PDB file of C-alpha atoms in Angstrom:
ATOM      1  CA  UNK A 289       0.000   0.000   0.000  1.00 81.00           C
ATOM      2  CA  UNK A 290       1.486   3.347  -1.075  1.00 90.00           C
ATOM      3  CA  UNK A 291       0.506   6.967  -0.686  1.00 93.00           C
ATOM      4  CA  UNK A 292       0.989   9.851  -3.119  1.00 94.00           C
ATOM      5  CA  UNK A 293       0.349  13.571  -2.594  1.00 94.00           C
ATOM      6  CA  UNK A 294      -0.476  15.512  -5.775  1.00 94.00           C
ATOM      7  CA  UNK A 295      -0.429  19.303  -5.704  1.00 94.00           C
ATOM      8  CA  UNK A 296      -3.056  21.048  -7.843  1.00 93.00           C
ATOM      9  CA  UNK A 297      -1.275  24.088  -9.244  1.00 88.00           C
ATOM     10  CA  UNK A 298      -2.035  26.678 -11.907  1.00 90.00           C
ATOM     11  CA  UNK A 299      -5.778  26.082 -11.799  1.00 93.00           C
ATOM     12  CA  UNK A 300      -8.676  26.560  -9.403  1.00 93.00           C
ATOM     13  CA  UNK A 301      -9.157  23.178  -7.658  1.00 92.00           C
ATOM     14  CA  UNK A 302     -12.943  23.692  -7.880  1.00 93.00           C
ATOM     15  CA  UNK A 303     -12.679  23.563 -11.695  1.00 93.00           C
ATOM     16  CA  UNK A 304     -11.127  20.119 -11.375  1.00 94.00           C
ATOM     17  CA  UNK A 305     -13.237  18.770  -8.520  1.00 93.00           C
ATOM     18  CA  UNK A 306     -16.585  20.251  -9.571  1.00 92.00           C
ATOM     19  CA  UNK A 307     -19.328  21.519  -7.273  1.00 90.00           C
ATOM     20  CA  UNK A 308     -19.736  19.082  -4.373  1.00 89.00           C
ATOM     21  CA  UNK A 309     -16.844  17.147  -5.932  1.00 91.00           C
ATOM     22  CA  UNK A 310     -19.128  15.991  -8.767  1.00 89.00           C
ATOM     23  CA  UNK A 311     -16.279  15.800 -11.304  1.00 91.00           C
ATOM     24  CA  UNK A 312     -13.915  14.216  -8.808  1.00 92.00           C
ATOM     25  CA  UNK A 313     -16.522  11.510  -8.206  1.00 90.00           C
ATOM     26  CA  UNK A 314     -16.459  10.706 -11.942  1.00 87.00           C
ATOM     27  CA  UNK A 315     -12.658  10.537 -11.847  1.00 91.00           C
ATOM     28  CA  UNK A 316     -12.741   8.307  -8.752  1.00 90.00           C
ATOM     29  CA  UNK A 317     -15.118   5.905 -10.501  1.00 87.00           C
ATOM     30  CA  UNK A 318     -12.260   4.982 -12.857  1.00 86.00           C
ATOM     31  CA  UNK A 319     -10.047   4.057  -9.871  1.00 90.00           C
ATOM     32  CA  UNK A 320     -12.237   1.963  -7.532  1.00 87.00           C
ATOM     33  CA  UNK A 321      -9.179   0.377  -5.872  1.00 89.00           C
ATOM     34  CA  UNK A 322      -7.751   3.749  -4.803  1.00 92.00           C
ATOM     35  CA  UNK A 323      -8.692   5.846  -1.801  1.00 93.00           C
ATOM     36  CA  UNK A 324      -8.679   9.466  -2.985  1.00 94.00           C
ATOM     37  CA  UNK A 325      -8.896  12.417  -0.592  1.00 94.00           C
ATOM     38  CA  UNK A 326      -9.156  16.050  -1.691  1.00 94.00           C
ATOM     39  CA  UNK A 327      -8.110  18.867   0.637  1.00 93.00           C
ATOM     40  CA  UNK A 328      -8.009  22.231  -1.115  1.00 92.00           C
ATOM     41  CA  UNK A 329      -5.154  22.186  -3.642  1.00 93.00           C
ATOM     42  CA  UNK A 330      -3.889  18.812  -2.407  1.00 94.00           C
ATOM     43  CA  UNK A 331      -5.020  15.414  -3.666  1.00 94.00           C
ATOM     44  CA  UNK A 332      -3.948  12.325  -1.764  1.00 94.00           C
ATOM     45  CA  UNK A 333      -4.138   8.885  -3.412  1.00 95.00           C
ATOM     46  CA  UNK A 334      -3.670   5.677  -1.401  1.00 94.00           C
ATOM     47  CA  UNK A 335      -3.338   2.240  -2.965  1.00 93.00           C
ATOM     48  CA  UNK A 336      -1.347   0.171  -5.457  1.00 91.00           C
ATOM     49  CA  UNK A 337       1.712   1.833  -7.030  1.00 91.00           C
ATOM     50  CA  UNK A 338       0.576   1.217 -10.614  1.00 89.00           C
ATOM     51  CA  UNK A 339      -2.897   2.575  -9.901  1.00 91.00           C
ATOM     52  CA  UNK A 340      -1.452   5.664  -8.224  1.00 93.00           C
ATOM     53  CA  UNK A 341       0.899   6.253 -11.151  1.00 92.00           C
ATOM     54  CA  UNK A 342      -1.967   6.093 -13.646  1.00 92.00           C
ATOM     55  CA  UNK A 343      -4.127   8.323 -11.442  1.00 93.00           C
ATOM     56  CA  UNK A 344      -1.346  10.938 -11.261  1.00 93.00           C
ATOM     57  CA  UNK A 345      -0.952  10.773 -15.053  1.00 92.00           C
ATOM     58  CA  UNK A 346      -4.668  11.379 -15.625  1.00 93.00           C
ATOM     59  CA  UNK A 347      -4.849  14.250 -13.131  1.00 94.00           C
ATOM     60  CA  UNK A 348      -1.933  15.814 -15.001  1.00 92.00           C
ATOM     61  CA  UNK A 349      -3.818  15.526 -18.306  1.00 91.00           C
ATOM     62  CA  UNK A 350      -6.880  17.173 -16.772  1.00 92.00           C
ATOM     63  CA  UNK A 351      -4.889  20.052 -15.339  1.00 92.00           C
ATOM     64  CA  UNK A 352      -3.292  20.611 -18.760  1.00 91.00           C
ATOM     65  CA  UNK A 353      -6.747  20.565 -20.341  1.00 88.00           C
ATOM     66  CA  UNK A 354      -8.022  23.146 -17.849  1.00 91.00           C
ATOM     67  CA  UNK A 355      -5.048  25.404 -18.443  1.00 90.00           C
ATOM     68  CA  UNK A 356      -5.652  25.275 -22.196  1.00 85.00           C
ATOM     69  CA  UNK A 357      -9.445  25.319 -22.466  1.00 83.00           C
ATOM     70  CA  UNK A 358     -10.553  26.819 -19.108  1.00 87.00           C
ATOM     71  CA  UNK A 359     -13.219  24.151 -18.625  1.00 87.00           C
ATOM     72  CA  UNK A 360     -13.532  20.431 -17.904  1.00 88.00           C
ATOM     73  CA  UNK A 361     -16.723  18.511 -18.650  1.00 85.00           C
ATOM     74  CA  UNK A 362     -17.607  14.874 -17.957  1.00 78.00           C
ATOM     75  CA  UNK A 363     -17.202  14.249 -21.684  1.00 73.00           C
ATOM     76  CA  UNK A 364     -13.671  15.669 -21.475  1.00 81.00           C
ATOM     77  CA  UNK A 365     -12.926  13.446 -18.470  1.00 87.00           C
ATOM     78  CA  UNK A 366     -14.057  10.336 -20.366  1.00 78.00           C
ATOM     79  CA  UNK A 367     -11.834  11.244 -23.312  1.00 75.00           C
ATOM     80  CA  UNK A 368      -8.809  11.989 -21.136  1.00 83.00           C
ATOM     81  CA  UNK A 369      -9.230   8.699 -19.305  1.00 80.00           C
ATOM     82  CA  UNK A 370      -8.820   7.013 -22.674  1.00 69.00           C
ATOM     83  CA  UNK A 371      -5.782   9.062 -23.722  1.00 61.00           C
ATOM     84  CA  UNK A 372      -2.083   8.338 -23.445  1.00 52.00           C
ATOM     85  CA  UNK A 373      -0.294  11.214 -21.695  1.00 44.00           C
ATOM     86  CA  UNK A 374       2.939  10.821 -23.662  1.00 42.00           C
ATOM     87  CA  UNK A 375       1.407  10.661 -27.149  1.00 42.00           C
ATOM     88  CA  UNK A 376      -2.005  12.293 -26.788  1.00 44.00           C
ATOM     89  CA  UNK A 377      -3.443   9.274 -28.596  1.00 43.00           C
ATOM     90  CA  UNK A 378      -6.184   6.939 -27.498  1.00 42.00           C
ATOM     91  CA  UNK A 379      -5.073   3.728 -25.790  1.00 44.00           C
ATOM     92  CA  UNK A 380      -8.168   1.719 -26.622  1.00 40.00           C
ATOM     93  CA  UNK A 381      -8.861   2.969 -30.134  1.00 37.00           C
ATOM     94  CA  UNK A 382      -6.203   2.165 -32.679  1.00 40.00           C
ATOM     95  CA  UNK A 383      -6.418   4.886 -35.303  1.00 39.00           C
ATOM     96  CA  UNK A 384      -6.447   8.666 -35.305  1.00 42.00           C
ATOM     97  CA  UNK A 385      -9.523   8.432 -37.546  1.00 47.00           C
ATOM     98  CA  UNK A 386     -11.493   7.167 -34.538  1.00 68.00           C
ATOM     99  CA  UNK A 387     -11.842  10.819 -33.590  1.00 80.00           C
ATOM    100  CA  UNK A 388     -14.793  11.864 -35.726  1.00 88.00           C
ATOM    101  CA  UNK A 389     -14.860  15.588 -34.985  1.00 87.00           C
ATOM    102  CA  UNK A 390     -12.864  18.032 -32.905  1.00 85.00           C
ATOM    103  CA  UNK A 391     -15.719  20.067 -31.472  1.00 80.00           C
ATOM    104  CA  UNK A 392     -16.118  23.211 -29.414  1.00 81.00           C
ATOM    105  CA  UNK A 393     -14.287  23.917 -26.152  1.00 75.00           C
ATOM    106  CA  UNK A 394     -11.811  21.081 -26.581  1.00 75.00           C
ATOM    107  CA  UNK A 395     -14.543  18.486 -27.087  1.00 80.00           C
ATOM    108  CA  UNK A 396     -13.409  15.387 -28.951  1.00 81.00           C
ATOM    109  CA  UNK A 397     -16.270  13.468 -30.530  1.00 86.00           C
ATOM    110  CA  UNK A 398     -15.645   9.808 -31.177  1.00 84.00           C
ATOM    111  CA  UNK A 399     -17.409   6.477 -31.028  1.00 86.00           C
ATOM    112  CA  UNK A 400     -17.470   5.319 -27.409  1.00 82.00           C
ATOM    113  CA  UNK A 401     -19.176   1.935 -27.545  1.00 83.00           C
ATOM    114  CA  UNK A 402     -18.895  -1.182 -29.683  1.00 82.00           C
ATOM    115  CA  UNK A 403     -22.059  -0.447 -31.641  1.00 90.00           C
ATOM    116  CA  UNK A 404     -21.181   3.228 -32.116  1.00 91.00           C
ATOM    117  CA  UNK A 405     -17.892   2.061 -33.632  1.00 89.00           C
ATOM    118  CA  UNK A 406     -19.822  -0.431 -35.750  1.00 93.00           C
ATOM    119  CA  UNK A 407     -22.080   2.391 -37.009  1.00 95.00           C
ATOM    120  CA  UNK A 408     -18.979   4.334 -38.072  1.00 94.00           C
ATOM    121  CA  UNK A 409     -17.565   1.335 -39.947  1.00 93.00           C
ATOM    122  CA  UNK A 410     -20.857   0.391 -41.609  1.00 95.00           C
ATOM    123  CA  UNK A 411     -21.435   3.976 -42.741  1.00 95.00           C
ATOM    124  CA  UNK A 412     -17.985   4.022 -44.303  1.00 93.00           C
ATOM    125  CA  UNK A 413     -18.772   0.796 -46.206  1.00 93.00           C
ATOM    126  CA  UNK A 414     -22.442   1.360 -47.094  1.00 95.00           C
ATOM    127  CA  UNK A 415     -24.447   4.343 -48.338  1.00 96.00           C
ATOM    128  CA  UNK A 416     -27.588   3.354 -46.406  1.00 97.00           C
ATOM    129  CA  UNK A 417     -27.463   2.372 -42.739  1.00 97.00           C
ATOM    130  CA  UNK A 418     -30.229   1.806 -40.189  1.00 98.00           C
ATOM    131  CA  UNK A 419     -29.228   2.455 -36.554  1.00 97.00           C
ATOM    132  CA  UNK A 420     -31.916   1.083 -34.261  1.00 97.00           C
ATOM    133  CA  UNK A 421     -32.097   0.741 -30.500  1.00 94.00           C
ATOM    134  CA  UNK A 422     -33.125   2.390 -27.227  1.00 91.00           C
ATOM    135  CA  UNK A 423     -32.787   6.006 -26.153  1.00 86.00           C
ATOM    136  CA  UNK A 424     -29.457   7.280 -24.894  1.00 86.00           C
ATOM    137  CA  UNK A 425     -27.233   5.024 -26.993  1.00 90.00           C
ATOM    138  CA  UNK A 426     -25.739   7.834 -29.091  1.00 90.00           C
ATOM    139  CA  UNK A 427     -27.277   6.779 -32.412  1.00 94.00           C
ATOM    140  CA  UNK A 428     -28.174  10.279 -33.566  1.00 93.00           C
ATOM    141  CA  UNK A 429     -25.139  11.974 -32.025  1.00 93.00           C
ATOM    142  CA  UNK A 430     -22.738   9.580 -33.760  1.00 94.00           C
ATOM    143  CA  UNK A 431     -24.618   9.986 -37.052  1.00 95.00           C
ATOM    144  CA  UNK A 432     -24.418  13.786 -36.805  1.00 95.00           C
ATOM    145  CA  UNK A 433     -20.669  13.532 -36.101  1.00 95.00           C
ATOM    146  CA  UNK A 434     -20.229  11.382 -39.209  1.00 96.00           C
ATOM    147  CA  UNK A 435     -22.137  13.962 -41.251  1.00 96.00           C
ATOM    148  CA  UNK A 436     -20.053  16.872 -39.917  1.00 95.00           C
ATOM    149  CA  UNK A 437     -16.853  14.934 -40.643  1.00 94.00           C
ATOM    150  CA  UNK A 438     -17.971  14.203 -44.198  1.00 95.00           C
ATOM    151  CA  UNK A 439     -18.759  17.882 -44.777  1.00 95.00           C
ATOM    152  CA  UNK A 440     -15.433  19.049 -43.330  1.00 93.00           C
ATOM    153  CA  UNK A 441     -13.602  16.505 -45.519  1.00 92.00           C
ATOM    154  CA  UNK A 442     -15.550  17.775 -48.561  1.00 93.00           C
ATOM    155  CA  UNK A 443     -16.986  14.304 -49.162  1.00 94.00           C
ATOM    156  CA  UNK A 444     -20.441  15.891 -49.400  1.00 95.00           C
ATOM    157  CA  UNK A 445     -21.721  19.393 -50.141  1.00 96.00           C
ATOM    158  CA  UNK A 446     -24.623  19.455 -47.695  1.00 96.00           C
ATOM    159  CA  UNK A 447     -25.912  17.950 -44.482  1.00 96.00           C
ATOM    160  CA  UNK A 448     -29.652  17.360 -44.310  1.00 95.00           C
ATOM    161  CA  UNK A 449     -31.177  16.428 -40.948  1.00 94.00           C
ATOM    162  CA  UNK A 450     -34.818  15.499 -40.741  1.00 92.00           C
ATOM    163  CA  UNK A 451     -37.362  13.870 -38.447  1.00 89.00           C
ATOM    164  CA  UNK A 452     -41.114  13.332 -38.502  1.00 88.00           C
ATOM    165  CA  UNK A 453     -42.988  16.129 -36.684  1.00 76.00           C
ATOM    166  CA  UNK A 454     -45.485  13.590 -35.418  1.00 65.00           C
ATOM    167  CA  UNK A 455     -46.686  15.553 -32.428  1.00 53.00           C
ATOM    168  CA  UNK A 456     -47.552  18.613 -34.526  1.00 41.00           C
ATOM    169  CA  UNK A 457     -50.188  17.035 -36.764  1.00 44.00           C
ATOM    170  CA  UNK A 458     -53.475  18.914 -36.927  1.00 36.00           C
ATOM    171  CA  UNK A 459     -52.581  20.887 -33.788  1.00 44.00           C
ATOM    172  CA  UNK A 460     -49.680  22.675 -35.464  1.00 45.00           C
ATOM    173  CA  UNK A 461     -51.826  25.658 -36.393  1.00 48.00           C
ATOM    174  CA  UNK A 462     -52.621  26.320 -32.749  1.00 46.00           C
ATOM    175  CA  UNK A 463     -48.967  26.809 -31.826  1.00 45.00           C
ATOM    176  CA  UNK A 464     -47.652  30.406 -31.732  1.00 50.00           C
ATOM    177  CA  UNK A 465     -45.235  31.822 -34.304  1.00 52.00           C
ATOM    178  CA  UNK A 466     -44.401  31.176 -37.953  1.00 53.00           C
ATOM    179  CA  UNK A 467     -43.839  27.712 -39.416  1.00 53.00           C
ATOM    180  CA  UNK A 468     -40.137  27.610 -38.440  1.00 59.00           C
ATOM    181  CA  UNK A 469     -40.911  28.594 -34.852  1.00 60.00           C
ATOM    182  CA  UNK A 470     -43.607  25.938 -34.678  1.00 55.00           C
ATOM    183  CA  UNK A 471     -41.363  23.185 -35.997  1.00 61.00           C
ATOM    184  CA  UNK A 472     -38.047  24.052 -34.300  1.00 66.00           C
ATOM    185  CA  UNK A 473     -38.932  22.302 -31.006  1.00 70.00           C
ATOM    186  CA  UNK A 474     -39.207  18.987 -32.890  1.00 66.00           C
ATOM    187  CA  UNK A 475     -35.805  19.567 -34.502  1.00 76.00           C
ATOM    188  CA  UNK A 476     -34.036  20.581 -31.259  1.00 78.00           C
ATOM    189  CA  UNK A 477     -32.155  17.291 -30.674  1.00 76.00           C
ATOM    190  CA  UNK A 478     -30.511  17.735 -34.071  1.00 82.00           C
ATOM    191  CA  UNK A 479     -29.473  21.300 -33.283  1.00 85.00           C
ATOM    192  CA  UNK A 480     -28.017  20.126 -29.954  1.00 86.00           C
ATOM    193  CA  UNK A 481     -25.532  17.788 -31.622  1.00 87.00           C
ATOM    194  CA  UNK A 482     -24.473  20.374 -34.170  1.00 91.00           C
ATOM    195  CA  UNK A 483     -23.834  22.988 -31.486  1.00 90.00           C
ATOM    196  CA  UNK A 484     -21.283  20.656 -29.867  1.00 90.00           C
ATOM    197  CA  UNK A 485     -19.433  20.135 -33.129  1.00 93.00           C
ATOM    198  CA  UNK A 486     -19.605  23.379 -35.125  1.00 92.00           C
ATOM    199  CA  UNK A 487     -18.708  26.869 -33.825  1.00 90.00           C
ATOM    200  CA  UNK A 488     -21.887  28.911 -33.312  1.00 89.00           C
ATOM    201  CA  UNK A 489     -21.064  31.619 -35.872  1.00 91.00           C
ATOM    202  CA  UNK A 490     -20.073  29.025 -38.479  1.00 92.00           C
ATOM    203  CA  UNK A 491     -23.204  27.008 -37.774  1.00 92.00           C
ATOM    204  CA  UNK A 492     -25.391  30.089 -38.236  1.00 92.00           C
ATOM    205  CA  UNK A 493     -23.679  30.790 -41.572  1.00 95.00           C
ATOM    206  CA  UNK A 494     -24.142  27.194 -42.742  1.00 94.00           C
ATOM    207  CA  UNK A 495     -27.813  27.175 -41.785  1.00 92.00           C
ATOM    208  CA  UNK A 496     -28.347  30.521 -43.533  1.00 93.00           C
ATOM    209  CA  UNK A 497     -26.581  29.314 -46.695  1.00 95.00           C
ATOM    210  CA  UNK A 498     -28.390  25.969 -46.703  1.00 94.00           C
ATOM    211  CA  UNK A 499     -25.154  23.989 -46.339  1.00 96.00           C
ATOM    212  CA  UNK A 500     -26.798  22.447 -43.290  1.00 95.00           C
ATOM    213  CA  UNK A 501     -30.561  21.979 -43.548  1.00 92.00           C
ATOM    214  CA  UNK A 502     -32.882  20.877 -40.760  1.00 89.00           C
ATOM    215  CA  UNK A 503     -36.459  20.205 -41.801  1.00 86.00           C
ATOM    216  CA  UNK A 504     -39.460  17.959 -41.106  1.00 87.00           C
ATOM    217  CA  UNK A 505     -39.697  14.720 -43.063  1.00 90.00           C
ATOM    218  CA  UNK A 506     -42.688  15.962 -45.071  1.00 87.00           C
ATOM    219  CA  UNK A 507     -40.439  18.645 -46.610  1.00 89.00           C
ATOM    220  CA  UNK A 508     -38.334  15.954 -48.324  1.00 93.00           C
ATOM    221  CA  UNK A 509     -41.094  15.061 -50.808  1.00 91.00           C
ATOM    222  CA  UNK A 510     -40.201  15.765 -54.417  1.00 92.00           C
ATOM    223  CA  UNK A 511     -36.497  16.352 -53.740  1.00 93.00           C
ATOM    224  CA  UNK A 512     -33.470  14.455 -55.034  1.00 93.00           C
ATOM    225  CA  UNK A 513     -30.887  14.403 -52.251  1.00 94.00           C
ATOM    226  CA  UNK A 514     -27.521  14.125 -53.988  1.00 95.00           C
ATOM    227  CA  UNK A 515     -24.010  14.892 -52.719  1.00 95.00           C
ATOM    228  CA  UNK A 516     -25.580  15.073 -49.255  1.00 96.00           C
ATOM    229  CA  UNK A 517     -25.198  13.336 -45.923  1.00 97.00           C
ATOM    230  CA  UNK A 518     -28.789  12.773 -44.850  1.00 97.00           C
ATOM    231  CA  UNK A 519     -29.986  11.674 -41.407  1.00 96.00           C
ATOM    232  CA  UNK A 520     -33.560  10.685 -40.644  1.00 96.00           C
ATOM    233  CA  UNK A 521     -33.969  10.747 -36.870  1.00 94.00           C
ATOM    234  CA  UNK A 522     -36.866   9.120 -34.981  1.00 93.00           C
ATOM    235  CA  UNK A 523     -37.571   7.016 -38.061  1.00 96.00           C
ATOM    236  CA  UNK A 524     -39.995   4.837 -36.084  1.00 95.00           C
ATOM    237  CA  UNK A 525     -42.466   7.733 -36.294  1.00 93.00           C
ATOM    238  CA  UNK A 526     -42.447   7.797 -40.099  1.00 94.00           C
ATOM    239  CA  UNK A 527     -45.415   6.113 -41.745  1.00 94.00           C
ATOM    240  CA  UNK A 528     -44.858   3.394 -44.322  1.00 96.00           C
ATOM    241  CA  UNK A 529     -45.544   5.775 -47.227  1.00 95.00           C
ATOM    242  CA  UNK A 530     -43.342   8.503 -45.701  1.00 95.00           C
ATOM    243  CA  UNK A 531     -40.385   6.178 -45.254  1.00 96.00           C
ATOM    244  CA  UNK A 532     -40.685   4.812 -48.783  1.00 96.00           C
ATOM    245  CA  UNK A 533     -40.832   8.408 -50.047  1.00 96.00           C
ATOM    246  CA  UNK A 534     -37.725   9.313 -48.041  1.00 96.00           C
ATOM    247  CA  UNK A 535     -35.651   6.317 -49.149  1.00 97.00           C
ATOM    248  CA  UNK A 536     -36.430   7.024 -52.801  1.00 96.00           C
ATOM    249  CA  UNK A 537     -35.053  10.582 -52.476  1.00 95.00           C
ATOM    250  CA  UNK A 538     -31.530   9.137 -52.420  1.00 95.00           C
ATOM    251  CA  UNK A 539     -29.209  10.603 -55.059  1.00 93.00           C
ATOM    252  CA  UNK A 540     -26.226   8.831 -56.638  1.00 90.00           C
ATOM    253  CA  UNK A 541     -23.638  10.381 -54.311  1.00 92.00           C
ATOM    254  CA  UNK A 542     -25.565  10.456 -51.045  1.00 96.00           C
ATOM    255  CA  UNK A 543     -25.094   8.890 -47.624  1.00 97.00           C
ATOM    256  CA  UNK A 544     -28.212   8.032 -45.606  1.00 98.00           C
ATOM    257  CA  UNK A 545     -28.440   7.064 -41.926  1.00 98.00           C
ATOM    258  CA  UNK A 546     -31.832   6.339 -40.367  1.00 98.00           C
ATOM    259  CA  UNK A 547     -32.037   6.195 -36.581  1.00 96.00           C
ATOM    260  CA  UNK A 548     -34.958   5.000 -34.512  1.00 95.00           C
ATOM    261  CA  UNK A 549     -36.316   3.044 -31.577  1.00 95.00           C
ATOM    262  CA  UNK A 550     -39.033   0.568 -32.594  1.00 93.00           C
ATOM    263  CA  UNK A 551     -40.245   0.430 -28.972  1.00 90.00           C
ATOM    264  CA  UNK A 552     -41.121   4.157 -28.873  1.00 91.00           C
ATOM    265  CA  UNK A 553     -43.624   4.675 -31.683  1.00 91.00           C
ATOM    266  CA  UNK A 554     -45.802   7.794 -31.342  1.00 88.00           C
ATOM    267  CA  UNK A 555     -47.971   7.168 -34.384  1.00 90.00           C
ATOM    268  CA  UNK A 556     -51.725   6.608 -34.000  1.00 88.00           C
ATOM    269  CA  UNK A 557     -52.507   3.035 -32.932  1.00 85.00           C
ATOM    270  CA  UNK A 558     -53.728   1.886 -36.342  1.00 88.00           C
ATOM    271  CA  UNK A 559     -50.859   3.549 -38.215  1.00 91.00           C
ATOM    272  CA  UNK A 560     -47.974   1.070 -38.803  1.00 94.00           C
ATOM    273  CA  UNK A 561     -44.401   2.266 -38.449  1.00 96.00           C
ATOM    274  CA  UNK A 562     -42.470   2.631 -41.686  1.00 96.00           C
ATOM    275  CA  UNK A 563     -39.243   1.741 -39.913  1.00 97.00           C
ATOM    276  CA  UNK A 564     -40.482  -1.689 -38.880  1.00 96.00           C
ATOM    277  CA  UNK A 565     -41.755  -2.371 -42.407  1.00 97.00           C
ATOM    278  CA  UNK A 566     -38.487  -1.196 -43.999  1.00 97.00           C
ATOM    279  CA  UNK A 567     -36.342  -3.351 -41.727  1.00 96.00           C
ATOM    280  CA  UNK A 568     -38.367  -6.373 -42.853  1.00 96.00           C
ATOM    281  CA  UNK A 569     -38.575  -5.573 -46.570  1.00 96.00           C
ATOM    282  CA  UNK A 570     -34.937  -4.509 -46.964  1.00 96.00           C
ATOM    283  CA  UNK A 571     -33.426  -7.300 -44.885  1.00 92.00           C
ATOM    284  CA  UNK A 572     -30.567  -8.874 -46.815  1.00 88.00           C
ATOM    285  CA  UNK A 573     -30.431  -6.199 -49.536  1.00 94.00           C
ATOM    286  CA  UNK A 574     -26.816  -5.652 -50.600  1.00 91.00           C
ATOM    287  CA  UNK A 575     -25.132  -2.390 -49.502  1.00 92.00           C
ATOM    288  CA  UNK A 576     -27.752  -1.739 -46.806  1.00 96.00           C
ATOM    289  CA  UNK A 577     -26.612  -2.272 -43.230  1.00 96.00           C
ATOM    290  CA  UNK A 578     -28.469  -2.470 -39.917  1.00 96.00           C
ATOM    291  CA  UNK A 579     -26.704  -1.707 -36.638  1.00 95.00           C
ATOM    292  CA  UNK A 580     -28.685  -2.739 -33.569  1.00 94.00           C
ATOM    293  CA  UNK A 581     -27.903  -0.868 -30.351  1.00 92.00           C
ATOM    294  CA  UNK A 582     -28.787  -2.207 -26.899  1.00 86.00           C
ATOM    295  CA  UNK A 583     -28.655  -1.269 -23.211  1.00 79.00           C
ATOM    296  CA  UNK A 584     -24.870  -1.727 -23.132  1.00 76.00           C
ATOM    297  CA  UNK A 585     -24.506   1.291 -25.440  1.00 80.00           C
ATOM    298  CA  UNK A 586     -26.385   3.701 -23.182  1.00 79.00           C
ATOM    299  CA  UNK A 587     -24.179   6.687 -22.332  1.00 73.00           C
ATOM    300  CA  UNK A 588     -26.703   8.951 -20.616  1.00 67.00           C
ATOM    301  CA  UNK A 589     -27.287   9.004 -16.852  1.00 68.00           C
ATOM    302  CA  UNK A 590     -26.860   5.527 -15.345  1.00 64.00           C
ATOM    303  CA  UNK A 591     -30.564   5.549 -14.407  1.00 75.00           C
ATOM    304  CA  UNK A 592     -31.555   5.543 -18.100  1.00 70.00           C
ATOM    305  CA  UNK A 593     -30.162   2.026 -18.425  1.00 69.00           C
ATOM    306  CA  UNK A 594     -32.034   0.939 -15.295  1.00 76.00           C
ATOM    307  CA  UNK A 595     -35.280   2.530 -16.505  1.00 81.00           C
ATOM    308  CA  UNK A 596     -35.099   0.840 -19.919  1.00 73.00           C
ATOM    309  CA  UNK A 597     -34.325  -2.499 -18.272  1.00 75.00           C
ATOM    310  CA  UNK A 598     -37.297  -2.136 -15.901  1.00 82.00           C
ATOM    311  CA  UNK A 599     -39.702  -1.320 -18.732  1.00 81.00           C
ATOM    312  CA  UNK A 600     -38.348  -4.176 -20.825  1.00 72.00           C
ATOM    313  CA  UNK A 601     -39.036  -6.614 -17.972  1.00 78.00           C
ATOM    314  CA  UNK A 602     -42.675  -5.474 -17.752  1.00 77.00           C
ATOM    315  CA  UNK A 603     -43.152  -5.588 -21.540  1.00 68.00           C
ATOM    316  CA  UNK A 604     -41.653  -9.080 -21.776  1.00 61.00           C
TER     317      UNK A 604
END
């Protein structure tokens, strides 16, 4: 049993520890065999020599990050835990290309789970990919990162993000504002991902110029989507005719990713889901891939995994 005292210098310890030591708790979770005590600008680690050495290395990386970027998020902590201090490269992922996008505030966006990595690989091999599974598994976020990467690499000329505005329906006219203001709440999850990955001023310019387009699924009718990276989110809420319409918009040089959760269909009871039909009809078609996410891919709050598991038990 060894003991190591680490001095926190050059930064405010609160920025490293978090309010009520919330960030330090995340850090500690990676070192369950160590006893870690924080006292102002002093961190004391007690335990195995190798564990202490790795802990000191990671704390050093986080202090460097804070000095450079002036902030440290849980996402940053996860990335730094996976990074080699001497090379700045990931220990668990083999290639630099595993970083999909270098986002805002030092954020590094990459595939974190086995099925997220599979989605990346399948999208690189196939022009049409279905990503299906429960909430919180990073399906949409990973897809958006792939789209942003493709645009930055000039592999496509536009990003088009769409989802069915199911909840609006006949009640849309009762909502305040113009059509954009009425529909924006349904598109918000797509905006959220983009804001992590594209600087705000640049994003505003791209949206204004139409380089990035966010629109309801119904607005895709009649279009040919070529030289685009197109994501249909919440595809389980597309009707059979809507999904067929969407799939047939695909131009010669387009990439399509459809994300959805077949267990969370918001369509009227007698209205079948187009996603479920498409997965059946297109099964085995060459150059179309399906990546199925599960509870092991959930990266939201730990309770999300527990909630989904509890509901699944009742449904089964």
